PDB file of C-alpha atoms in Angstrom:
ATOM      1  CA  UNK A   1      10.744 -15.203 -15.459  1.00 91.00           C
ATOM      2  CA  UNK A   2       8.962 -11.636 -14.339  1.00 96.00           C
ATOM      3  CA  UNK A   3       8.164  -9.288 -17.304  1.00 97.00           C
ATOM      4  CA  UNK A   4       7.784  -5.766 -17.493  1.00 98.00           C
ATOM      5  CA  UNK A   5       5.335  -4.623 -19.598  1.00 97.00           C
ATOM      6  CA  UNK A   6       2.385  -2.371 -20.250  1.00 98.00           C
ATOM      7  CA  UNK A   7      -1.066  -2.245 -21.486  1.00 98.00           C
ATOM      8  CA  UNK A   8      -3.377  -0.479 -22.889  1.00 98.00           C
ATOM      9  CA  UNK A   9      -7.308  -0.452 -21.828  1.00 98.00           C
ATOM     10  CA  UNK A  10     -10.240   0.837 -23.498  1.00 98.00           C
ATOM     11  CA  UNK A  11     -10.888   4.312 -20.754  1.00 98.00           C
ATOM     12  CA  UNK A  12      -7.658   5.368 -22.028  1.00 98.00           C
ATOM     13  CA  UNK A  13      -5.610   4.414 -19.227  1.00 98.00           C
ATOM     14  CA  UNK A  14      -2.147   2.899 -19.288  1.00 98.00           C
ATOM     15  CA  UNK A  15      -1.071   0.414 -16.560  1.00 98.00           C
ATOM     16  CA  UNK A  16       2.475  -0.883 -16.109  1.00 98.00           C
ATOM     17  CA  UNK A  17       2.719  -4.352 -15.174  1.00 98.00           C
ATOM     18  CA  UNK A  18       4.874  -7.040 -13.587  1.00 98.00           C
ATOM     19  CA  UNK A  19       3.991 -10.703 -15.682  1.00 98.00           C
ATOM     20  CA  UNK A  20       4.894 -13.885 -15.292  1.00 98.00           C
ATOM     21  CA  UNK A  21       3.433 -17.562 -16.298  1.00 98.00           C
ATOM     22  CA  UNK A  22       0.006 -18.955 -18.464  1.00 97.00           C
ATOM     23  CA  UNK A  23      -2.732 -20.433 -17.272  1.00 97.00           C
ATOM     24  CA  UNK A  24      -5.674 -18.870 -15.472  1.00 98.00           C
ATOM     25  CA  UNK A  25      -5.833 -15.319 -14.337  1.00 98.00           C
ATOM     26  CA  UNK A  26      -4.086 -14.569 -10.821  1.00 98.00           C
ATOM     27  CA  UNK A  27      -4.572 -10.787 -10.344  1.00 98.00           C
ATOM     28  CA  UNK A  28      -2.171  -8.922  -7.804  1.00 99.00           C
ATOM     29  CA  UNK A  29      -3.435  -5.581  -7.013  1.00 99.00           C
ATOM     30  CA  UNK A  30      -1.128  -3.114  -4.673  1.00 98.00           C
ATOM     31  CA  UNK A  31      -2.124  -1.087  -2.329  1.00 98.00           C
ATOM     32  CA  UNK A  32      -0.690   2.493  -0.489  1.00 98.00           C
ATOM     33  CA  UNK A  33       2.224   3.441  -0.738  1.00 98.00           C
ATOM     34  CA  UNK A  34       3.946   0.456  -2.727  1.00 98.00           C
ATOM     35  CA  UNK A  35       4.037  -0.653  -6.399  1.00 98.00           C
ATOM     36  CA  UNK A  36       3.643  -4.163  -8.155  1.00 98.00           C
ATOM     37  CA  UNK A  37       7.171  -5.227  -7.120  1.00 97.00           C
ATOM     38  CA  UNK A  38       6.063  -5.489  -3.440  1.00 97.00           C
ATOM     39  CA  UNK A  39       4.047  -9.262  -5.355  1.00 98.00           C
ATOM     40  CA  UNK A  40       7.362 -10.657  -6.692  1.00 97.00           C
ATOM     41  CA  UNK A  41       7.928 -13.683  -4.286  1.00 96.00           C
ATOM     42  CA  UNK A  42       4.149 -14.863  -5.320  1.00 98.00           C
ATOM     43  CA  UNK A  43       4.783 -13.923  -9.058  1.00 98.00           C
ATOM     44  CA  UNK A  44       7.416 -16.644  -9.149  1.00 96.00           C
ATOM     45  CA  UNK A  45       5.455 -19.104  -6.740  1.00 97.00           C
ATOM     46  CA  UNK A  46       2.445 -19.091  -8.737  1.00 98.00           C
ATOM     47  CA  UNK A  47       3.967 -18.786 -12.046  1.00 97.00           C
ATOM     48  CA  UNK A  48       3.924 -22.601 -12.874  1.00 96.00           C
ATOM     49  CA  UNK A  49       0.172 -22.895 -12.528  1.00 96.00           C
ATOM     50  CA  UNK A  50      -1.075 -19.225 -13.396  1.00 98.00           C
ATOM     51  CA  UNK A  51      -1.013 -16.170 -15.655  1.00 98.00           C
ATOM     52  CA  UNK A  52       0.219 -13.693 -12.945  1.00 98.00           C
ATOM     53  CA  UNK A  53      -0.432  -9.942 -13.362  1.00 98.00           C
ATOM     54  CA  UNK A  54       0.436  -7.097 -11.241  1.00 98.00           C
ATOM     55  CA  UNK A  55      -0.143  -3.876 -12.016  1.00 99.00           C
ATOM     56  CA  UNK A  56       0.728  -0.313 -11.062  1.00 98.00           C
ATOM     57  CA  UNK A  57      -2.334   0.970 -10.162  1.00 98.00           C
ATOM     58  CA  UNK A  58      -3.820   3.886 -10.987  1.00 98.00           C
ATOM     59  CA  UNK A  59      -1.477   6.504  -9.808  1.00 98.00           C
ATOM     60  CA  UNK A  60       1.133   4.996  -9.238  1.00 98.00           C
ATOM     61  CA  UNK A  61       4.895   4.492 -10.236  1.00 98.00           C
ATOM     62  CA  UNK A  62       5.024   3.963 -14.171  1.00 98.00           C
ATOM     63  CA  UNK A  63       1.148   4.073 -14.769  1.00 98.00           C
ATOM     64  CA  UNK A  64      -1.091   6.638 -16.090  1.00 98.00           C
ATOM     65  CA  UNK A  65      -1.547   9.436 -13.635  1.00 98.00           C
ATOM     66  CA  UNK A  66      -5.019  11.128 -14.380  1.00 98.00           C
ATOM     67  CA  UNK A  67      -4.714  14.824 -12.415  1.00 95.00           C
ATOM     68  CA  UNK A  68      -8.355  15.181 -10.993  1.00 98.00           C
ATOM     69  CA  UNK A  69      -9.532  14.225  -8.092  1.00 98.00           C
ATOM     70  CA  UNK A  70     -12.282  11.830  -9.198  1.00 98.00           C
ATOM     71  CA  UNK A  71     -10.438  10.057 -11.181  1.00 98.00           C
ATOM     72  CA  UNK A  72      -9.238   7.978  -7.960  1.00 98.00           C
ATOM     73  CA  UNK A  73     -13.059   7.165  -7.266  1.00 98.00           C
ATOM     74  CA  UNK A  74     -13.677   3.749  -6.743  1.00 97.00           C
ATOM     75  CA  UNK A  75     -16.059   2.991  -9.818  1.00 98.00           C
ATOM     76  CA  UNK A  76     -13.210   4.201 -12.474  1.00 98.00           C
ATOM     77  CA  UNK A  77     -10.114   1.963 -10.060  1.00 98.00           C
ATOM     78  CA  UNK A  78     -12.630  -0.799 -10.291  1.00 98.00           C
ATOM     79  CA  UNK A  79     -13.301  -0.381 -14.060  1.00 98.00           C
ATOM     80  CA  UNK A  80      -9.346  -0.323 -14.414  1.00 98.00           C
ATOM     81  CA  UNK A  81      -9.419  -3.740 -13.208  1.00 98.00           C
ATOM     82  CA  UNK A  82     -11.768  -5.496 -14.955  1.00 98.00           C
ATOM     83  CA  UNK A  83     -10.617  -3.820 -18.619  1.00 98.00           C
ATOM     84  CA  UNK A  84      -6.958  -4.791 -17.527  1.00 98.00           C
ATOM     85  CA  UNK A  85      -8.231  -8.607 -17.266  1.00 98.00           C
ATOM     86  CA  UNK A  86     -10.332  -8.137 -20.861  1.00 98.00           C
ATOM     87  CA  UNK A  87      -7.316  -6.195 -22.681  1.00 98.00           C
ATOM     88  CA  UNK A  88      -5.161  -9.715 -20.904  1.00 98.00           C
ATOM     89  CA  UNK A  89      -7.641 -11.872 -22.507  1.00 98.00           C
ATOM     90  CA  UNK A  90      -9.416 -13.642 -19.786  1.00 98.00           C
ATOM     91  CA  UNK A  91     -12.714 -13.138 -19.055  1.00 98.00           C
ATOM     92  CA  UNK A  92     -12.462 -14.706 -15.214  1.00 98.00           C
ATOM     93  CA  UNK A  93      -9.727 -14.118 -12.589  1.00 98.00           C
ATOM     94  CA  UNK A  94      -8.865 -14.361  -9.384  1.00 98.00           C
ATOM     95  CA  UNK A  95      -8.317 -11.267  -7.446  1.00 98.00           C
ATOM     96  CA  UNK A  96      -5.259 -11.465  -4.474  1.00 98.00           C
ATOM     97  CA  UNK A  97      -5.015  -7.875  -2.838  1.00 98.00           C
ATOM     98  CA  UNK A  98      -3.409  -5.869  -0.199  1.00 98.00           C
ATOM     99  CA  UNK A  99      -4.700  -2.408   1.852  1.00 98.00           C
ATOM    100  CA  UNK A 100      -5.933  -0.184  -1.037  1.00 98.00           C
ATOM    101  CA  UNK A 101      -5.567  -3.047  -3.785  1.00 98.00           C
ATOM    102  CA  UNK A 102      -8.017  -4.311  -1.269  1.00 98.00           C
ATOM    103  CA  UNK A 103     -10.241  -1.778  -0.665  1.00 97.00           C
ATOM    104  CA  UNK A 104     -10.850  -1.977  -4.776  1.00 98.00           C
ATOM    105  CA  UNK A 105     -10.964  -5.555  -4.808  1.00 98.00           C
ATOM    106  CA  UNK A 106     -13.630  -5.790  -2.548  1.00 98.00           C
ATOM    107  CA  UNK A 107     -15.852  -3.759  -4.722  1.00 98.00           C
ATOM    108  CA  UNK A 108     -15.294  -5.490  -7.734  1.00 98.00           C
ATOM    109  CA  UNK A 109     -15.628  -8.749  -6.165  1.00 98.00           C
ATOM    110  CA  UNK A 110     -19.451  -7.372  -5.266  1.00 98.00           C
ATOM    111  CA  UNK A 111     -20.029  -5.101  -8.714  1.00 98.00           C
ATOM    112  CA  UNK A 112     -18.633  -7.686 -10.942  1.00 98.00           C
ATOM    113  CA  UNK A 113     -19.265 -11.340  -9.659  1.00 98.00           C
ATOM    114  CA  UNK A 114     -19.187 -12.682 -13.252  1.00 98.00           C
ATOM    115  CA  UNK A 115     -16.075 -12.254 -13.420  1.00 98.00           C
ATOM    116  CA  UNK A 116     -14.248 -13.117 -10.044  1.00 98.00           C
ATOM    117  CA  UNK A 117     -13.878 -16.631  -9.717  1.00 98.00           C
ATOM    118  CA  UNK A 118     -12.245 -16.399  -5.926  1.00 98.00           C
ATOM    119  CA  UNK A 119     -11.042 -13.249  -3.810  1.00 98.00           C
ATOM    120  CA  UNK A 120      -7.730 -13.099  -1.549  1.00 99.00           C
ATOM    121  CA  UNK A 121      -7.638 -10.519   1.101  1.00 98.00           C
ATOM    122  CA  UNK A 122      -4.727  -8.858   2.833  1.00 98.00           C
ATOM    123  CA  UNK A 123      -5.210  -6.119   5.692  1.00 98.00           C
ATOM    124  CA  UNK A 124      -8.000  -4.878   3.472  1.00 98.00           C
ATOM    125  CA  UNK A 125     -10.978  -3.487   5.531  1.00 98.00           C
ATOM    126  CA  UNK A 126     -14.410  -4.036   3.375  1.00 98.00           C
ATOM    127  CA  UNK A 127     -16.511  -0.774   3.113  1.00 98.00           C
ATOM    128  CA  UNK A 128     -18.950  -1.186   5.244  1.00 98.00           C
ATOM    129  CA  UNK A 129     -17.475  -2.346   8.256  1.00 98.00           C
ATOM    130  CA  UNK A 130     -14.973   0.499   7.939  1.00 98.00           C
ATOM    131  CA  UNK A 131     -17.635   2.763   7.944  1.00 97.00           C
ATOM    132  CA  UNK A 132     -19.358   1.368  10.917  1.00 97.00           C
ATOM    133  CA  UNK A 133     -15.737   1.216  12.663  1.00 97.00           C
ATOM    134  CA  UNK A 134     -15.391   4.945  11.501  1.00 96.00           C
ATOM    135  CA  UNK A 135     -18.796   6.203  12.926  1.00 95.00           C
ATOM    136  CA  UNK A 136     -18.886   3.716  16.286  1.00 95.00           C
ATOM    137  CA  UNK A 137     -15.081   2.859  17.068  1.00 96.00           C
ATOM    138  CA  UNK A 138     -13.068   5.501  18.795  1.00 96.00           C
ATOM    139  CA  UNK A 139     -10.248   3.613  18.721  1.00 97.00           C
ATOM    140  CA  UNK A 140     -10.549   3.323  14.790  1.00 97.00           C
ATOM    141  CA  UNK A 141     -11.042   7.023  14.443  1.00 96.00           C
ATOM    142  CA  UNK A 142      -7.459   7.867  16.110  1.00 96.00           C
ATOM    143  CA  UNK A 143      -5.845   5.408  14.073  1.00 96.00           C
ATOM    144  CA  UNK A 144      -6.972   6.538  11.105  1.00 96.00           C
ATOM    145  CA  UNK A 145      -5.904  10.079  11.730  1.00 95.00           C
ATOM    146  CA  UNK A 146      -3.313   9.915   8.900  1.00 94.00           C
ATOM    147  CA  UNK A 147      -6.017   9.723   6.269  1.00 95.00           C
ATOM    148  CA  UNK A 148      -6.987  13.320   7.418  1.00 94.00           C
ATOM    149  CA  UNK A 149      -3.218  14.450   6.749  1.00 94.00           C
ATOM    150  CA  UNK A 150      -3.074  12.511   3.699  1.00 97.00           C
ATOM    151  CA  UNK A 151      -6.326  14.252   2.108  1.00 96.00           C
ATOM    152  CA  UNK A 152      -4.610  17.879   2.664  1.00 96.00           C
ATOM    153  CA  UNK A 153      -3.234  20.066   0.735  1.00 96.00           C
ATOM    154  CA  UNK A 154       0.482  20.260   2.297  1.00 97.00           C
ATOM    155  CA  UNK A 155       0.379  16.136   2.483  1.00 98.00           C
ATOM    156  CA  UNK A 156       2.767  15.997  -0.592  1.00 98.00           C
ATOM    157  CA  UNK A 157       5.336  18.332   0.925  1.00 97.00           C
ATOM    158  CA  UNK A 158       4.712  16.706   4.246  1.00 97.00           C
ATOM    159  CA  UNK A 159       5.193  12.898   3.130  1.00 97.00           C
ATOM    160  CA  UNK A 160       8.277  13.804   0.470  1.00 97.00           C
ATOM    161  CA  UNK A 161      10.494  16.015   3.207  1.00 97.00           C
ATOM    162  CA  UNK A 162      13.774  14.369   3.934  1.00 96.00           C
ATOM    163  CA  UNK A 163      14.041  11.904   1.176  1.00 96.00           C
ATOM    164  CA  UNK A 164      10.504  10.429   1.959  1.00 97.00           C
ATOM    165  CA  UNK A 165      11.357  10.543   5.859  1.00 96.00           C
ATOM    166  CA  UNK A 166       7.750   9.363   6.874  1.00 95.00           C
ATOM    167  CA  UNK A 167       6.977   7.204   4.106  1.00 95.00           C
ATOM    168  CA  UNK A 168      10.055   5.268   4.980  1.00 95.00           C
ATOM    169  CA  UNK A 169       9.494   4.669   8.527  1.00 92.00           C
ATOM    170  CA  UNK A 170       5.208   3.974   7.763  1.00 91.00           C
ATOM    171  CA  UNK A 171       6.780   0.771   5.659  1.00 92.00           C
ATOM    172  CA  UNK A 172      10.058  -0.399   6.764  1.00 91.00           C
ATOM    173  CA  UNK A 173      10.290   0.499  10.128  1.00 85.00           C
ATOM    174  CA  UNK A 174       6.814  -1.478  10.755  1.00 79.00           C
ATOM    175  CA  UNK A 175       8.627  -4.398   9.407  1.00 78.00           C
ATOM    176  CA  UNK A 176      11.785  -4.066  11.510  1.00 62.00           C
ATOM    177  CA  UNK A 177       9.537  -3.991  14.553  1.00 74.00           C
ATOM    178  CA  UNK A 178       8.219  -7.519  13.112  1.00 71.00           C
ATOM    179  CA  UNK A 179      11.585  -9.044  12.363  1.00 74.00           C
ATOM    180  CA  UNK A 180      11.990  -8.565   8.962  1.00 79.00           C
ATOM    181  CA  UNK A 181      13.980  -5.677   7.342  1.00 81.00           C
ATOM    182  CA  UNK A 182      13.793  -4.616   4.357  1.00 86.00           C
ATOM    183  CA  UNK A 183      16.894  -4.542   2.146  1.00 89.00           C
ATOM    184  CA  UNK A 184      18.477  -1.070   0.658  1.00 91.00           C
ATOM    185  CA  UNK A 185      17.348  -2.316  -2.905  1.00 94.00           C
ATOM    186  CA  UNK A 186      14.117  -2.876  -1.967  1.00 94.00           C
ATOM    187  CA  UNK A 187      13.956   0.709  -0.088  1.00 95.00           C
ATOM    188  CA  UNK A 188      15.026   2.066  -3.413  1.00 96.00           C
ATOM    189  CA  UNK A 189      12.955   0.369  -5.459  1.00 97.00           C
ATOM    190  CA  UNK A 190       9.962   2.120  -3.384  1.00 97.00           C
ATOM    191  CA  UNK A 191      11.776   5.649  -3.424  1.00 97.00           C
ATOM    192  CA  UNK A 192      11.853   5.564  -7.490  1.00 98.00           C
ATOM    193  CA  UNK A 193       8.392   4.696  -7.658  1.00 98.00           C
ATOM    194  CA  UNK A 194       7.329   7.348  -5.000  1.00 98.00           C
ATOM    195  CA  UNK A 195       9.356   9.632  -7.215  1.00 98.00           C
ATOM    196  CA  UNK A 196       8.175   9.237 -10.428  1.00 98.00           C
ATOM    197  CA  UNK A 197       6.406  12.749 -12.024  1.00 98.00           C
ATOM    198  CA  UNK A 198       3.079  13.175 -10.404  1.00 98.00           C
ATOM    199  CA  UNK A 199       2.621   9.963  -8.457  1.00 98.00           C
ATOM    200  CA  UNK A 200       2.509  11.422  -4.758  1.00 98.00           C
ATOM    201  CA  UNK A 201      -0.191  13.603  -5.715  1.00 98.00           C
ATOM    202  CA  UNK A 202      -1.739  10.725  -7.625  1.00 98.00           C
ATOM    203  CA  UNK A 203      -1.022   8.586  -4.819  1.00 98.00           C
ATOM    204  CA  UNK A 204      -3.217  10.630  -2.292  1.00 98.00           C
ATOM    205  CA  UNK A 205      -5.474  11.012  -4.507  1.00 98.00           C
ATOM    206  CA  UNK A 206      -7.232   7.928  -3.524  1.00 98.00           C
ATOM    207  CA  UNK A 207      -7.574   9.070   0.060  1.00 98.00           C
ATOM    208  CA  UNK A 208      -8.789  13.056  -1.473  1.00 97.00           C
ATOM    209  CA  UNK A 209     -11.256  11.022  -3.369  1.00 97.00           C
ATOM    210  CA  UNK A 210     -13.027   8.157  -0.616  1.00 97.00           C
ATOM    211  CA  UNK A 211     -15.794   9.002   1.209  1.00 95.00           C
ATOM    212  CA  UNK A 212     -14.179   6.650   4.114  1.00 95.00           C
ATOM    213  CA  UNK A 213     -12.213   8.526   5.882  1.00 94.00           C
ATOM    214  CA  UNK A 214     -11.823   9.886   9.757  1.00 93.00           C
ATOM    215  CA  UNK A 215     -15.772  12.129  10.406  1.00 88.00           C
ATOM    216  CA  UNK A 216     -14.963  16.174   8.954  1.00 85.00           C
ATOM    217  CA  UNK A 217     -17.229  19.033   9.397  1.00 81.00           C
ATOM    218  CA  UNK A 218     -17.431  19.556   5.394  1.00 81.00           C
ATOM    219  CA  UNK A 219     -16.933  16.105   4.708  1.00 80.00           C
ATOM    220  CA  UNK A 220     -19.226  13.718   7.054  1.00 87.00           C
ATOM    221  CA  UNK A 221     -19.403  10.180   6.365  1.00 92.00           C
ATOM    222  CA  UNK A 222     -21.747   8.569   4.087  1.00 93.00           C
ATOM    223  CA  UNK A 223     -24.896   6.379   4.247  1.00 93.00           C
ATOM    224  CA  UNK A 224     -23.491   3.353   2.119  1.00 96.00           C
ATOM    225  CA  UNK A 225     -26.356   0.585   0.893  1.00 97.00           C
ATOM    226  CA  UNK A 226     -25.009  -2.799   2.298  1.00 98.00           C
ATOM    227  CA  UNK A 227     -26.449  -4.787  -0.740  1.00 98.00           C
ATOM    228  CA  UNK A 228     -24.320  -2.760  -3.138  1.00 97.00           C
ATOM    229  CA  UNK A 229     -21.018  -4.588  -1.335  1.00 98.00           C
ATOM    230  CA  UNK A 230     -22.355  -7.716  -0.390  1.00 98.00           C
ATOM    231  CA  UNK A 231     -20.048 -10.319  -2.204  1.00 98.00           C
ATOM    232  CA  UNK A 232     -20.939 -13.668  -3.076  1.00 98.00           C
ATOM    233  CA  UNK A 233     -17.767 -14.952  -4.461  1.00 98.00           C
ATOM    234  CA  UNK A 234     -15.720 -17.347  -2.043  1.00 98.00           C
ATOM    235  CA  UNK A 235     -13.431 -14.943  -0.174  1.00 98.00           C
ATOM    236  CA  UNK A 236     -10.579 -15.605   2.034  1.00 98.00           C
ATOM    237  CA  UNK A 237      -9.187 -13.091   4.748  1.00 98.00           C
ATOM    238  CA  UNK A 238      -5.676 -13.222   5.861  1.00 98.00           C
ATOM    239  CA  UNK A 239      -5.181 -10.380   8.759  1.00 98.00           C
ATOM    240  CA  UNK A 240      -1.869  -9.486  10.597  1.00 96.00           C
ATOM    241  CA  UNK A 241      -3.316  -8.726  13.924  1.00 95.00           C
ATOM    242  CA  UNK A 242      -0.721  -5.964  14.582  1.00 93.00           C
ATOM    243  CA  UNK A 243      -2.309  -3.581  12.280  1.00 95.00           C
ATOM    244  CA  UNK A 244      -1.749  -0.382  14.245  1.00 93.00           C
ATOM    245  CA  UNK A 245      -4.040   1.274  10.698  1.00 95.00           C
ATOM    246  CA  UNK A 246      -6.440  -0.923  10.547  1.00 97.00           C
ATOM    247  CA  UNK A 247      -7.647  -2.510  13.743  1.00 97.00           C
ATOM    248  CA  UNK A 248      -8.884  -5.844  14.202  1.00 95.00           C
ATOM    249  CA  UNK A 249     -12.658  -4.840  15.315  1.00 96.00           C
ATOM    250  CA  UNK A 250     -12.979  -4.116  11.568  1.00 97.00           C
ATOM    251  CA  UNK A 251     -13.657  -8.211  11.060  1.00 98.00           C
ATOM    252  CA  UNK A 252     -16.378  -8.202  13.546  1.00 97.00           C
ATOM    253  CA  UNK A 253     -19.487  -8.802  11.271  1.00 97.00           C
ATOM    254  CA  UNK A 254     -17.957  -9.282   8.253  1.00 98.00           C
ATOM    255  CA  UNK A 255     -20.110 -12.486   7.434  1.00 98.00           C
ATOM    256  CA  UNK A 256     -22.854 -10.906   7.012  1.00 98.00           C
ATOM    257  CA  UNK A 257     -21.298  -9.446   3.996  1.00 98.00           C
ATOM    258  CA  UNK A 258     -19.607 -12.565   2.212  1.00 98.00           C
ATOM    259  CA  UNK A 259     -21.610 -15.211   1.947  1.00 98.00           C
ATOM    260  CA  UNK A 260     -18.647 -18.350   1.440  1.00 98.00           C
ATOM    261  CA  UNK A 261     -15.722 -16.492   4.004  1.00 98.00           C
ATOM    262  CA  UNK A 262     -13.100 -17.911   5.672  1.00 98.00           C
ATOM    263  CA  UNK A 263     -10.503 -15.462   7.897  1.00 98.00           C
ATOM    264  CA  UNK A 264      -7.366 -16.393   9.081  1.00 98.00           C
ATOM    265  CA  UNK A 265      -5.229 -14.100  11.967  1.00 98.00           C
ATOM    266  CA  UNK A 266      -2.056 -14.166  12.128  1.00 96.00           C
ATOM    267  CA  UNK A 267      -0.598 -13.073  15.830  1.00 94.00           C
ATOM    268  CA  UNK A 268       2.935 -11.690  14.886  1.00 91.00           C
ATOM    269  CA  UNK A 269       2.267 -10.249  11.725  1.00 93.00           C
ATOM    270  CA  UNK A 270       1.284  -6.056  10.938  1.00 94.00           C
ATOM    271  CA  UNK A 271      -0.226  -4.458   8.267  1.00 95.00           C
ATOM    272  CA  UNK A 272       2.179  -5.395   6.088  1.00 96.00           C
ATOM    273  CA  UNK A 273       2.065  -8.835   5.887  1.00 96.00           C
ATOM    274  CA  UNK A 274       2.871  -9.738   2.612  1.00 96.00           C
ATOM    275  CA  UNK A 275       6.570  -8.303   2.782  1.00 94.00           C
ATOM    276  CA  UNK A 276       6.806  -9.929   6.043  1.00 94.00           C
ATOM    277  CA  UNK A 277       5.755 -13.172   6.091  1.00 94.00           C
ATOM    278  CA  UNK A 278       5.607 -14.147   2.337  1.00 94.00           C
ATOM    279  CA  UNK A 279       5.960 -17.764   2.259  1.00 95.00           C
ATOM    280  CA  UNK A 280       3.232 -17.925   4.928  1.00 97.00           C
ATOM    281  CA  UNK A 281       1.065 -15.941   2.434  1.00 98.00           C
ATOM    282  CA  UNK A 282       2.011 -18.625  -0.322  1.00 98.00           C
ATOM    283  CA  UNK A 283       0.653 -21.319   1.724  1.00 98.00           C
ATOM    284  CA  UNK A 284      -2.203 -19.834   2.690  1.00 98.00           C
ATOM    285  CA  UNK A 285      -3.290 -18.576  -1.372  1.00 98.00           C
ATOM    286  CA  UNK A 286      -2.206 -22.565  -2.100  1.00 97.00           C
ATOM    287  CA  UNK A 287      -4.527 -24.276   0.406  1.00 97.00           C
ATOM    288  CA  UNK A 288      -7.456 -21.386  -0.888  1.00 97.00           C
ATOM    289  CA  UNK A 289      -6.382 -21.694  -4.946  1.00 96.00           C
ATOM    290  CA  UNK A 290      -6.170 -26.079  -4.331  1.00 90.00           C
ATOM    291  CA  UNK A 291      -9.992 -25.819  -2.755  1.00 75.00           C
TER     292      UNK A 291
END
């Protein structure tokens, strides 16, 4: 059975989660713009072997919403993390994660390697071969246009007009063009949690705060120390190659960042494919979590 329930950690914050099972640690981490319900089909699969745990992160739908800026910088998302694990109980975990649940993952996969036992990635780009795909790729640039829209001022009026228009057809209409459409409860499920008090702003608050981000004239790019990111935990990649966001050039190199990786592509699958092809995301954490 999923629970509902929150906790408390020791920076003040308050994260809403979605629990289920006892065992080890199997962290579930979000990314933008859905909530911990998009992990429900793997709550219940892993549940037998597993303490699952996803939270709202940050920011989003019933957790704490911080209102500054910097609070969405990555060192206080990644220190969310690993208190949310302590205030659990556990002092290992493993970490599955999806686009900006990835992009924090990642980081505390490399800043905390003591405590990760294994890392699952989704369509999560790792920081430095975004930025080199940001500086080099052209290609990459257009595509990640929206970030520029999504770090303005207007972007809340922009992304909430017509009932959440454009946030709509970013998710569901992706997975329609992959065969898989999302059902009206799970459309509404999204729309409460995109309307909670203060979670759009909190929500683009991640993107206001990154330093990764499409090249502006008062905002250029920064010079990012590869050692800082290198991770040495063992780290499976699981990409839908359809990813009109995140393009697939963003794997090229990543070895030399991860020293025990394995990637997996998956032909028919888009950015979000976790809601599209769950059960083959099942399989693939059970052959990685069985290793």
């Amino acid at each position: 059975m999923i629970r509902s329930r929150f906790v408390d950690l020791a920076n003040g914050q308050r994260l809403h989660c979605l629990e289920a099972g006892a065992g080890p640690l199997l962290l579930f981490l979000h990314g933008f713009p859905q909530f911990s319900g998009m992990w429900r089909r793997q709550l219940g699969h892993f549940s037998t072997r597993f303490h699952c745990v996803a939270p709202d992160q940050r920011g989003y739908n019933l957790s704490s919403k911080p209102q500054a800026v910097r609070d969405y910088r990555a060192r206080p998302l990644v220190e969310d993390i690993v208190q949310l694990a302590d205030a659990l109980g556990h002092d290992r975990f493993v970490l599955v994660a999806h686009d900006w649940g990835g992009a924090i993952a990642w980081n505390v996969a490399a800043w905390h390697p003591d405590r990760v036992e294994r890392l699952f990635i989704c369509n999560a780009p790792h920081p430095i071969t975004l930025l080199r795909a940001l500086r080099t790729d052209p290609a990459q640039v257009e595509a990640s246009a929206y970030m520029s829209l999504f770090r303005l001022d207007k972007a809340e009026r922009v992304m909430a007009e017509d009932g959440y228009r454009r946030l709509k057809r970013m998710v569901f209409e992706a997975w329609g063009r992959s065969g898989v459409a999302a059902d009206d409860e799970t459309v509404a499920a999204h729309v409460a949690a995109w309307s909670q008090p203060g979670a759009l702003t909190a929500m683009l608050n991640w993107y206001r705060a990154s330093p990764l981000h499409p090249p502006e004239p008062d905002a250029p790019l920064p010079d990012l120390d590869p050692a800082m990111f290198h991770v040495r935990v063992p780290t499976r990649v699981l990409w839908g190659m359809r990813d009109g966001a995140l393009l697939p050039g963003i794997l090229d190199g990543l070895d030399a960042h991860v020293d025990d990786l394995q990637i997996e592509r998956v032909p028919d699958a888009s950015h979000w494919i976790v809601d599209e092809r769950g059960d083959h995301v099942n399989r693939w954490l059970d052959a990685g979590l069985s290793r």
